[in-house]
Coordinates of C-alpha atoms and ligand atoms in Angstrom, one line a residue:
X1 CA 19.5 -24.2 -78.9
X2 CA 17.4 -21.5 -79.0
X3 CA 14.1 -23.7 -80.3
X4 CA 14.7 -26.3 -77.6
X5 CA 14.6 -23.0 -75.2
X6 CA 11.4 -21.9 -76.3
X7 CA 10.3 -25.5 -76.3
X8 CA 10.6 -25.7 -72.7
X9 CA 8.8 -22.2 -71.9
X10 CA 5.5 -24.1 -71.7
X11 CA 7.3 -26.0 -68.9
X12 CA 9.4 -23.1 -66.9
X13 CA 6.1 -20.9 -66.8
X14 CA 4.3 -23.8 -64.6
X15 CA 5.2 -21.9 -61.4
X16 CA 3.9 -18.7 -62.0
X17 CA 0.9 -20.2 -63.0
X18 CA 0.4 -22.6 -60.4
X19 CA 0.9 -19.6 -58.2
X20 CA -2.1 -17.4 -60.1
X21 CA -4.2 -20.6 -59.5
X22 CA -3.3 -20.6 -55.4
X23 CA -3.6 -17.2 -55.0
X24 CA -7.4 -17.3 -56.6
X25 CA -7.9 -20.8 -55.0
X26 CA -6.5 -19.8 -51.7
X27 CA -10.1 -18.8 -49.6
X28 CA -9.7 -16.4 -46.7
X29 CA -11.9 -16.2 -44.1
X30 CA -14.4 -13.8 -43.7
X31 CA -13.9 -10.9 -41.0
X32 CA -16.0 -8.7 -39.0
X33 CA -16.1 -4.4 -40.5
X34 CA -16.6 -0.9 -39.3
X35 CA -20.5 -1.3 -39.4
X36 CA -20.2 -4.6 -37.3
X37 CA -20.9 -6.6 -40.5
X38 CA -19.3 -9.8 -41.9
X39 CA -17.8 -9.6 -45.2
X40 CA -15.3 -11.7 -47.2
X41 CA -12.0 -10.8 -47.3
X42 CA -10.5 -10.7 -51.0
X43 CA -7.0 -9.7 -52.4
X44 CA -9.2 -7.2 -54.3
X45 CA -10.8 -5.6 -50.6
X46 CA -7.8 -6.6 -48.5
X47 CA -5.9 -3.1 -48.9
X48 CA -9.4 -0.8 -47.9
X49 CA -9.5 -2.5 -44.8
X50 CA -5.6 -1.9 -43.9
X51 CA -7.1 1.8 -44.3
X52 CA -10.0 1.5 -42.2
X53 CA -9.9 4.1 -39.5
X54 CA -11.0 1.4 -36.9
X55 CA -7.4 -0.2 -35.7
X56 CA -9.8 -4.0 -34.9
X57 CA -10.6 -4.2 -38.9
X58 CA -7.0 -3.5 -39.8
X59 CA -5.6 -6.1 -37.8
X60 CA -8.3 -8.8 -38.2
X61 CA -7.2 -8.2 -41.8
X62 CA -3.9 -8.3 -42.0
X63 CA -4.2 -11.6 -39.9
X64 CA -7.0 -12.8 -41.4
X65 CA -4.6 -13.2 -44.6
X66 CA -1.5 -13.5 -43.4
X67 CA -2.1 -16.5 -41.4
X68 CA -4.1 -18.3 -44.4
X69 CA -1.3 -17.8 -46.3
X70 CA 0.9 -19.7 -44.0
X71 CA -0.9 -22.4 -44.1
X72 CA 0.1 -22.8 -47.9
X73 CA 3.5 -21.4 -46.8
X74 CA 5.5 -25.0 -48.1
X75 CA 3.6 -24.2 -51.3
X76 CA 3.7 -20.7 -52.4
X77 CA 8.0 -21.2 -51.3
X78 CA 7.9 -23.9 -54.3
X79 CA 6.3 -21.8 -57.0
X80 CA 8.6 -19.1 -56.0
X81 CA 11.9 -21.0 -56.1
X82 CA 10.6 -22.8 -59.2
X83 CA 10.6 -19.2 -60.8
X84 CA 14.1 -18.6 -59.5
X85 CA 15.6 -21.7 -60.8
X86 CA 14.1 -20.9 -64.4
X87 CA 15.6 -17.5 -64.2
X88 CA 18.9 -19.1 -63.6
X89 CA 18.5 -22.1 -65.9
X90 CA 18.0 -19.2 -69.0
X91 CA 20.7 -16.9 -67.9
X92 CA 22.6 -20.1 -67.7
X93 CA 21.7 -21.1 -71.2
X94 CA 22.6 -17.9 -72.5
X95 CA 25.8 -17.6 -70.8
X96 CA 24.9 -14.6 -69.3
X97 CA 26.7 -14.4 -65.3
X98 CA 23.9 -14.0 -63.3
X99 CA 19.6 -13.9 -63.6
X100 CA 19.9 -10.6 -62.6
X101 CA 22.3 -9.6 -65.3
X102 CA 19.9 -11.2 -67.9
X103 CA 17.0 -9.6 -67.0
X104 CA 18.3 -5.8 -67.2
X105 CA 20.6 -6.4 -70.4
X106 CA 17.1 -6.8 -72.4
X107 CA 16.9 -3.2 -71.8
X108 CA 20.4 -2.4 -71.7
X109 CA 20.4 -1.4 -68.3
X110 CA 23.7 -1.9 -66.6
X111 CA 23.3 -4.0 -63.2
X112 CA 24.8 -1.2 -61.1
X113 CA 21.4 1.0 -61.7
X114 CA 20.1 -1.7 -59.6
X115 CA 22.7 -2.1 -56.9
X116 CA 22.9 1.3 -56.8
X117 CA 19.3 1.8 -56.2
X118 CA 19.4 -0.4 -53.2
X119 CA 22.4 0.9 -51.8
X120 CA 21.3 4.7 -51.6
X121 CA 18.2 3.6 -50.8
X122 CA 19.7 1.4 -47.6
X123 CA 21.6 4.4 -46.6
X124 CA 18.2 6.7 -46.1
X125 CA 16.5 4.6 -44.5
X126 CA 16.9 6.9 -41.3
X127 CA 15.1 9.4 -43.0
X128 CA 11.7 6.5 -43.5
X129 CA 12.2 5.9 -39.9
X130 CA 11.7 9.9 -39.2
X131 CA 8.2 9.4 -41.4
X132 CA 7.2 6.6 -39.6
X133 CA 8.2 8.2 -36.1
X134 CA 5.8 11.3 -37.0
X135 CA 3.0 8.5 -38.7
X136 CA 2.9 7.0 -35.5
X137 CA 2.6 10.7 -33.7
X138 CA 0.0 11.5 -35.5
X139 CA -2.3 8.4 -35.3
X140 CA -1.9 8.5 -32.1
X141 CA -0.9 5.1 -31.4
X142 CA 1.1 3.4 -29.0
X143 CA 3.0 1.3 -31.0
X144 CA 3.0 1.4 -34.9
X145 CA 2.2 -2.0 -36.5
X146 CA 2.6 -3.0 -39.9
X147 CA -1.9 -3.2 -39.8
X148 CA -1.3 0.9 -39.1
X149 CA 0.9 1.6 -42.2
X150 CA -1.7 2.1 -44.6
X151 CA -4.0 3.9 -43.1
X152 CA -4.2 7.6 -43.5
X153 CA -2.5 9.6 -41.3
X154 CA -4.4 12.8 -41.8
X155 CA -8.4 12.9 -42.0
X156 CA -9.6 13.7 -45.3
X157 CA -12.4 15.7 -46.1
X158 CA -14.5 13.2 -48.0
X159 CA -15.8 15.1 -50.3
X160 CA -17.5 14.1 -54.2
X161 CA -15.0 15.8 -56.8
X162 CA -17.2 15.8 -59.6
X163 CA -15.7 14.6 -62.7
X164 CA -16.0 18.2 -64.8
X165 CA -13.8 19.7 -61.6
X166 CA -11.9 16.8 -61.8
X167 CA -10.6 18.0 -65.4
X168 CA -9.9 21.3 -64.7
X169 CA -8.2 20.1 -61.4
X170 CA -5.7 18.1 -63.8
X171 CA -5.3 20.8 -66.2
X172 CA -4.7 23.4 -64.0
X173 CA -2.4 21.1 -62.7
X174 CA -0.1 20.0 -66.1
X175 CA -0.6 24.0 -66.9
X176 CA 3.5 23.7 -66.5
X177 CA 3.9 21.8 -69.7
X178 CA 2.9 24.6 -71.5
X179 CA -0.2 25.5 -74.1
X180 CA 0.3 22.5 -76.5
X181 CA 0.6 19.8 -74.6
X182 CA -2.8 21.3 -72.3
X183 CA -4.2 22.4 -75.4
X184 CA -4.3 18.3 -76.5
X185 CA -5.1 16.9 -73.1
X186 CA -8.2 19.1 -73.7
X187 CA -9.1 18.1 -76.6
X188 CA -8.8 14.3 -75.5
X189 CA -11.5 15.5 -73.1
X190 CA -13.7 16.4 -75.3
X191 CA -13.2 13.8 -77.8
X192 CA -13.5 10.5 -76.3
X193 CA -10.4 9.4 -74.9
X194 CA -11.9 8.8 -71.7
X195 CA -14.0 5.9 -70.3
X196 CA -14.7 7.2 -67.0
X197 CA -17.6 5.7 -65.0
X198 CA -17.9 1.7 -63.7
X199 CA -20.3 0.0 -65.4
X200 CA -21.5 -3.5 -64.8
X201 CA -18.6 -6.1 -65.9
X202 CA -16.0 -3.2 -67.0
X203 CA -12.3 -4.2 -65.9
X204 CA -11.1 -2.9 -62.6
X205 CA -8.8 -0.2 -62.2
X206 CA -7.1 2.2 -64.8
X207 CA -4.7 2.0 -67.6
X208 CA -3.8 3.7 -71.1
X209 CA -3.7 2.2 -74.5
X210 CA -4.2 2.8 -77.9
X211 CA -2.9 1.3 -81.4
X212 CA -0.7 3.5 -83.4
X213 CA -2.8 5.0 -86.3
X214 CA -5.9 5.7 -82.9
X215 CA -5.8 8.6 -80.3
X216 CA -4.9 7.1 -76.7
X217 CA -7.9 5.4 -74.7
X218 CA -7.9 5.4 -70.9
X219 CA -9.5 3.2 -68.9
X220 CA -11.2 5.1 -65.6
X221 CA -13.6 3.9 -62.7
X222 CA -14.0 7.2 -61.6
X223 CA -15.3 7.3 -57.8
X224 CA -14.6 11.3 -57.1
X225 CA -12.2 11.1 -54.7
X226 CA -8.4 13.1 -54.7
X227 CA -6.6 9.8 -55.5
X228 CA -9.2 9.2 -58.6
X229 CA -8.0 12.9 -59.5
X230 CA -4.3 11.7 -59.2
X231 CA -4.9 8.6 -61.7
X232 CA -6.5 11.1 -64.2
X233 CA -3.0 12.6 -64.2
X234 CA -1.2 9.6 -64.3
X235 CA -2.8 8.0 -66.9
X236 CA -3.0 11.3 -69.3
X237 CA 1.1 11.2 -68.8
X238 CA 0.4 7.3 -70.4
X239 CA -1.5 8.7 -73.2
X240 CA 0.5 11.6 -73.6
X241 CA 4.1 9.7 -74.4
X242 CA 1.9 7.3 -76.4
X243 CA 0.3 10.2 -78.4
X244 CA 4.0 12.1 -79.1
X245 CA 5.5 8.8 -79.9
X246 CA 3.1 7.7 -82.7
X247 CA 3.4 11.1 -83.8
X248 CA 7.3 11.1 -83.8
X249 CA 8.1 7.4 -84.2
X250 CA 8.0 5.1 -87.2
X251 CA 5.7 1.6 -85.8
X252 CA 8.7 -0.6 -85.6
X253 CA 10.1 2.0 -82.3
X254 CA 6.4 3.2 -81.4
X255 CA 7.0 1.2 -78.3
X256 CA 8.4 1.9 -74.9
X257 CA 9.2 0.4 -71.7
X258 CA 8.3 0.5 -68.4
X259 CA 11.2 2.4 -67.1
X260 CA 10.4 5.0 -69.4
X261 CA 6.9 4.8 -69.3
X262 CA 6.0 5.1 -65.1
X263 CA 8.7 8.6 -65.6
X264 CA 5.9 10.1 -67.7
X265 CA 3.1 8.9 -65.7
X266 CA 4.4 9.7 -61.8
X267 CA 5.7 13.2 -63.6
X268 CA 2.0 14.3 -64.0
X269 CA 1.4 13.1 -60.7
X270 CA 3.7 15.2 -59.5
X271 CA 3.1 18.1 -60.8
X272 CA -0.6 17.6 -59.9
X273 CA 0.5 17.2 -56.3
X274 CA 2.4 21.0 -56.7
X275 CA -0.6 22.4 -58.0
X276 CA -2.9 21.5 -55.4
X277 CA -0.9 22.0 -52.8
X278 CA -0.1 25.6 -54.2
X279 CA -3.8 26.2 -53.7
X280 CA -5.0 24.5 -50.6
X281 CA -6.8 26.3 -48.7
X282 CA -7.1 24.8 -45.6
X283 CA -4.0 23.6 -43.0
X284 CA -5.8 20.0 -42.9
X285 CA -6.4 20.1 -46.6
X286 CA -2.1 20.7 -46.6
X287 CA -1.3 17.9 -44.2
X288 CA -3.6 15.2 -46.4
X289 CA -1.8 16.1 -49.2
X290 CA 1.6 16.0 -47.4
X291 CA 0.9 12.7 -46.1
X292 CA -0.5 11.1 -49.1
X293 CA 2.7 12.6 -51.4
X294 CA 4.9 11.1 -48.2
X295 CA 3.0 7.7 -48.7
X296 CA 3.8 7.8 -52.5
X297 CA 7.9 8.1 -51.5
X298 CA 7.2 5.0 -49.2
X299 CA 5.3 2.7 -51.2
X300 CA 7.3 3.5 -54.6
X301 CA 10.8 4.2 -53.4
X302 CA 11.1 2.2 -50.3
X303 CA 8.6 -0.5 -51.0
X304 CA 9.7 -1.5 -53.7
X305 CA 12.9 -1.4 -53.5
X306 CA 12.8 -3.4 -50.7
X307 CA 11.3 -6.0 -52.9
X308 CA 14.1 -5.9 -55.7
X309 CA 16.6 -6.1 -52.8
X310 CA 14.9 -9.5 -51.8
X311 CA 14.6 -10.6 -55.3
X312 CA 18.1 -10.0 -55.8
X313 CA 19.2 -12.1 -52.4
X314 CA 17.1 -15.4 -52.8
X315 CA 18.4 -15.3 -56.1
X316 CA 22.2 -15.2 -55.2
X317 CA 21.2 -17.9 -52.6
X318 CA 19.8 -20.2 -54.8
X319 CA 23.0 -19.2 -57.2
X320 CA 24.8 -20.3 -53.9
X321 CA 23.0 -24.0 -53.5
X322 CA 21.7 -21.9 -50.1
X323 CA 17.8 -24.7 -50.1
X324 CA 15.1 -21.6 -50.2
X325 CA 12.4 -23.5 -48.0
X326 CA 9.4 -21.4 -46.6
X327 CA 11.2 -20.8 -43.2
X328 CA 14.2 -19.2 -45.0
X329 CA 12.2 -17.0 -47.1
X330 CA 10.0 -16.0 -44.1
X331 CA 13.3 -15.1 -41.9
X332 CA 14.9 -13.4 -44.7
X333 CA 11.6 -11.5 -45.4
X334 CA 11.0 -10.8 -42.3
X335 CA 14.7 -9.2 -41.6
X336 CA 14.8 -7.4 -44.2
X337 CA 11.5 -6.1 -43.2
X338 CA 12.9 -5.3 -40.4
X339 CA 15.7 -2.8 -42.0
X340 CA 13.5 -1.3 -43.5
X341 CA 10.3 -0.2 -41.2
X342 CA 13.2 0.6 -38.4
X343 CA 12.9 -0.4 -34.4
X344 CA 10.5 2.5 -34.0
X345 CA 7.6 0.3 -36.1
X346 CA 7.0 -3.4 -35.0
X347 CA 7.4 -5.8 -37.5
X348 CA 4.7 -8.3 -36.7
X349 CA 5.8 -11.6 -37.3
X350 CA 2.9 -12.4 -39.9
X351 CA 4.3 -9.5 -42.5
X352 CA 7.1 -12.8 -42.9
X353 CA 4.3 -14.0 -45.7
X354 CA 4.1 -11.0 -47.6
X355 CA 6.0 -12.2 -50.5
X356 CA 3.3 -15.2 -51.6
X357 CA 0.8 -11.7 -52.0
X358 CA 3.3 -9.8 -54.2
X359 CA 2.3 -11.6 -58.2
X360 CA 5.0 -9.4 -59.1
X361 CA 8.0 -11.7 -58.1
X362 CA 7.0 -13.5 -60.9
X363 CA 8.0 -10.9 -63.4
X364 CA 11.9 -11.3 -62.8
X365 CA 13.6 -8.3 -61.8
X366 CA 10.7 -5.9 -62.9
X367 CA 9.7 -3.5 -59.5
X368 CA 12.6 -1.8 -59.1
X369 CA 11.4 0.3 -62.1
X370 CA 8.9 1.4 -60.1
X371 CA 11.2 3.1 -57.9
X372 CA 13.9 4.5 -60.7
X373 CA 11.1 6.2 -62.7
X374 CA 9.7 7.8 -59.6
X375 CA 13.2 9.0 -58.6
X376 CA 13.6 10.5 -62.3
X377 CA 10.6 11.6 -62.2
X378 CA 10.3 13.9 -59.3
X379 CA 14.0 15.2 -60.4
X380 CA 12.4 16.1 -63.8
X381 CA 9.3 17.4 -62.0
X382 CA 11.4 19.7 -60.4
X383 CA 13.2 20.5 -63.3
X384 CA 9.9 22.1 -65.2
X385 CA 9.0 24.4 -62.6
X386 CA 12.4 26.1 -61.7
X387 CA 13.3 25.7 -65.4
X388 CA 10.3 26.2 -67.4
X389 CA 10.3 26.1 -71.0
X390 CA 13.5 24.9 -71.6
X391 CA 13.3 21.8 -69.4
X392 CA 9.3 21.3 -70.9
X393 CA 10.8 20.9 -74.5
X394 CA 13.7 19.1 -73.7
X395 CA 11.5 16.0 -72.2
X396 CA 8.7 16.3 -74.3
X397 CA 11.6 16.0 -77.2
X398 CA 13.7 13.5 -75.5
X399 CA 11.4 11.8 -73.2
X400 CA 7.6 11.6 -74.6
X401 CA 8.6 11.4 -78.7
X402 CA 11.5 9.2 -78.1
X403 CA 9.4 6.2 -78.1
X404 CA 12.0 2.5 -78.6
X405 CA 14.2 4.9 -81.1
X406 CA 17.0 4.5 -77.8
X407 CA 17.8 2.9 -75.1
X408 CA 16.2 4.0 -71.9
X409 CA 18.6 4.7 -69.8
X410 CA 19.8 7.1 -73.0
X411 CA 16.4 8.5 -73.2
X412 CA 15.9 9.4 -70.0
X413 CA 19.8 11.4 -69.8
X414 CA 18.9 13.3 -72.8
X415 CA 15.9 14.6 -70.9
X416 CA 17.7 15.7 -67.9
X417 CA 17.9 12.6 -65.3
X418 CA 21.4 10.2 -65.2
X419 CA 20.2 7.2 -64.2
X420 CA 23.8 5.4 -64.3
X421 CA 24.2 7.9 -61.4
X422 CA 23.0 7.9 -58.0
X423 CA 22.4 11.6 -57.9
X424 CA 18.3 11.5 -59.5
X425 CA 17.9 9.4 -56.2
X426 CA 19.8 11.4 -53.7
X427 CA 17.4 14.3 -55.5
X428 CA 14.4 12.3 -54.9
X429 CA 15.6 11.8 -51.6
X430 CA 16.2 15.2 -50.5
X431 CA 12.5 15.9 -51.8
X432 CA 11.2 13.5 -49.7
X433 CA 13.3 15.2 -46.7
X434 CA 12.0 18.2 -47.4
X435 CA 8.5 17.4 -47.8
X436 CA 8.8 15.6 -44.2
X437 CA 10.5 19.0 -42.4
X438 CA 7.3 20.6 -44.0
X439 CA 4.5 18.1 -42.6
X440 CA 6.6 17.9 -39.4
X441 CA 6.2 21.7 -39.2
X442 CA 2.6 21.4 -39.3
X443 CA 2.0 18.8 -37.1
X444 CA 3.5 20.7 -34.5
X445 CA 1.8 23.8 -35.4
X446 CA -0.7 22.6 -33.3
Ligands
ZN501 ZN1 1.3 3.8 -64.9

């Protein structure tokens, strides 16, 4: 049974990749800039422009996309259902009860982490509505359209960090985990962990690895701004866990997964945020940090749980015999997106499409990881700076040696977070409250 299963992967991974191909074959148009300029617009560019400052860019954008997308709407609706209907045809074949039940079992996750996830979630989602409310305030627009979410709400000063500031920035910053753990991030500085600078052909973006008898590598394309400062952070935490791990851990559980893995990462991040924000000089240097550590909680913790809740509901309809066709998908997109952005923002109708952009729905289950390992992570966060030194060699023990040695869910409860429990959330939550009362307070200041 299980040869004629992986027989037929070959076949049952045709959607995914016939959606890679569409997404890179799909052509969008080209659309006017700030400077007056036509330029192609590209998945790659698409997000800068939903940040330009200039509210005509954004919106060409997001149209610009969103209505070539539709146009491929009957399409990308195929390759998406054609990945639901494998998920269900292997949790069927392995008698599990549902796709969903399946997916988190690999990591022995019971499925009411995830329902519970979207449940607290759901019942915040006044508090998103508050952020959006004050977004909107202090853009100063009218009406607040999904082409205004990403753009910053706070001016920042757009300053070169240069990368040797950059380092002390992020050490000062992880200065709460104590003299060892700074004491190695250090010498990883000095020793060639880091690839910092683009160069011609070099991969896009950043990201950690390693083998298990090397130091970690990190992958940079430094540009000197905060958020490259922020992704110094996050991928140390990466090579941090990897370096305690192999230290700790035999090879065969020198692994880990993602939900313990973006913990250790969004940890640093945090604790960077603290740090600068503890010495911020300026009250406009204070509200561009608040709004970028607001615009974290909404892109991690709402976003994507908003995703997991509609992977979860076009699976039960298909489960159902409910036909997923690109209008249902659209209207149940689009409703949900809805719930979540609140009456105060409008929901254009072309955000319906928004799934055929997300390559992630093809992973099966996998972003709502995103959003338990930033919950458990700002509860830890929190944890090593009222706690200090206990709580430091508690997760550096538990946490960043534990490796594949336990399950995750076990990992991360020995560290100090219960993720079978809604509370990490309703903690992350209450940070996210707080951190809104503060940038309200400033914003009226005025
Ligand atoms: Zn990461």
């Amino acid at each position: 049974m299980e040869q004629m299963l992986a027989r037929l992967s070959p076949v049952s991974e045709t959607s995914e990749n016939v959606y890679a191909m569409l997404s890179k074959d799909v052509k969008l148009p080209k659309i006017t800039d700030e400077n007056g300029k036509e330029v192609q617009l590209t998945p790659a560019n698409f997000i800068r422009f939903m940040e330009s400052k200039n509210r005509t860019v954004r919106k060409a954008a997001f149209q610009a996309y969103y209505h070539t997308l539709d146009h491929f709407r009957d399409t990308f609706a195929q390759t998406l259902v054609g990945e639901v209907k494998a998920h269900h045809f292997y949790a069927d074949a392995r008698h599990y009860p549902t796709a969903l039940v399946a997916s988190l079992t690999a990591n022995n996750i019971p499925v009411k982490v995830y329902d519970q996830l979207i449940q607290t979630v759901n019942q915040n989602l006044p508090l998103l509505h508050r952020y959006l409310e004050l977004k909107k305030r202090a853009l100063g627009v009218k009406e607040l359209h999904m082409y205004d979410i990403y753009t910053p709400a706070v001016e920042n000063e757009n300053r070169y960090i240069p990368y040797d500031q950059a380092k002390e920035m992020v050490l000062a910053g992880l200065k709460p985990w104590g003299g060892e753990y700074v004491k190695i991030l250090a010498e990883g500085f000095q020793n060639g962990w880091i690839d910092v600078y683009s160069t011609p052909d070099k991969h896009s973006g950043a990201y950690q690895w390693g083998g298990y008898d090397t130091h970690p590598y990190v992958l940079l394309n430094y540009q000197g701004t905060r958020n490259d400062v922020s992704t110094i952070a996050h991928e140390l935490g990466h090579a941090m866990q990897s370096y305690y791990t192999n230290k700790k851990q035999p090879y065969i559980s020198s692994g880990y997964p993602i939900f313990t893995a973006e913990v250790a990462s969004t940890l640093n991040e945090t604790l960077l945020f603290k740090s600068m924000y503890a010495n911020a000089k300026t009250k406009q240097e204070k509200m561009y940090l608040l709004s970028q550590y607001l615009e974290n909680f909404r892109t991690t913790l709402f976003r994507q749980t908003q995703f997991a809740e509609f992977e979860k509901l076009i699976h039960e309809k298909e489960a159902a015999g409910e036909p997923l066709t690109a209008e249902s998908l659209k209207s149940l997109y689009l409703e949900l997106n809805k719930k979540y952005y609140g009456k105060g923002t409008v929901s254009d109708e072309e955000i319906a499409m928004e799934w055929a952009r997300i390559p992630h729905f093809y992973k099966g289950f996998y972003v709502y990881q995103y959003a338990t390992s930033f919950a458990a992570s700002t509860a830890l966060a929190k944890q090593i700076l009222t706690e200090g030194d206990p709580a430091v060699q508690r997760i550096r023990h538990s946490l960043l040696e534990a490796g594949n040695s336990a399950a995750p869910l076990d990992v991360l409860k020995a560290a100090g977070v219960d993720m079978s429990t809604s509370k990490p959330l309703e903690q992350a939550i209450q940070v996210f409250a707080e951190t809104l009362d503060e940038w309200e307070r400033l914003l009226n200041e005025k």
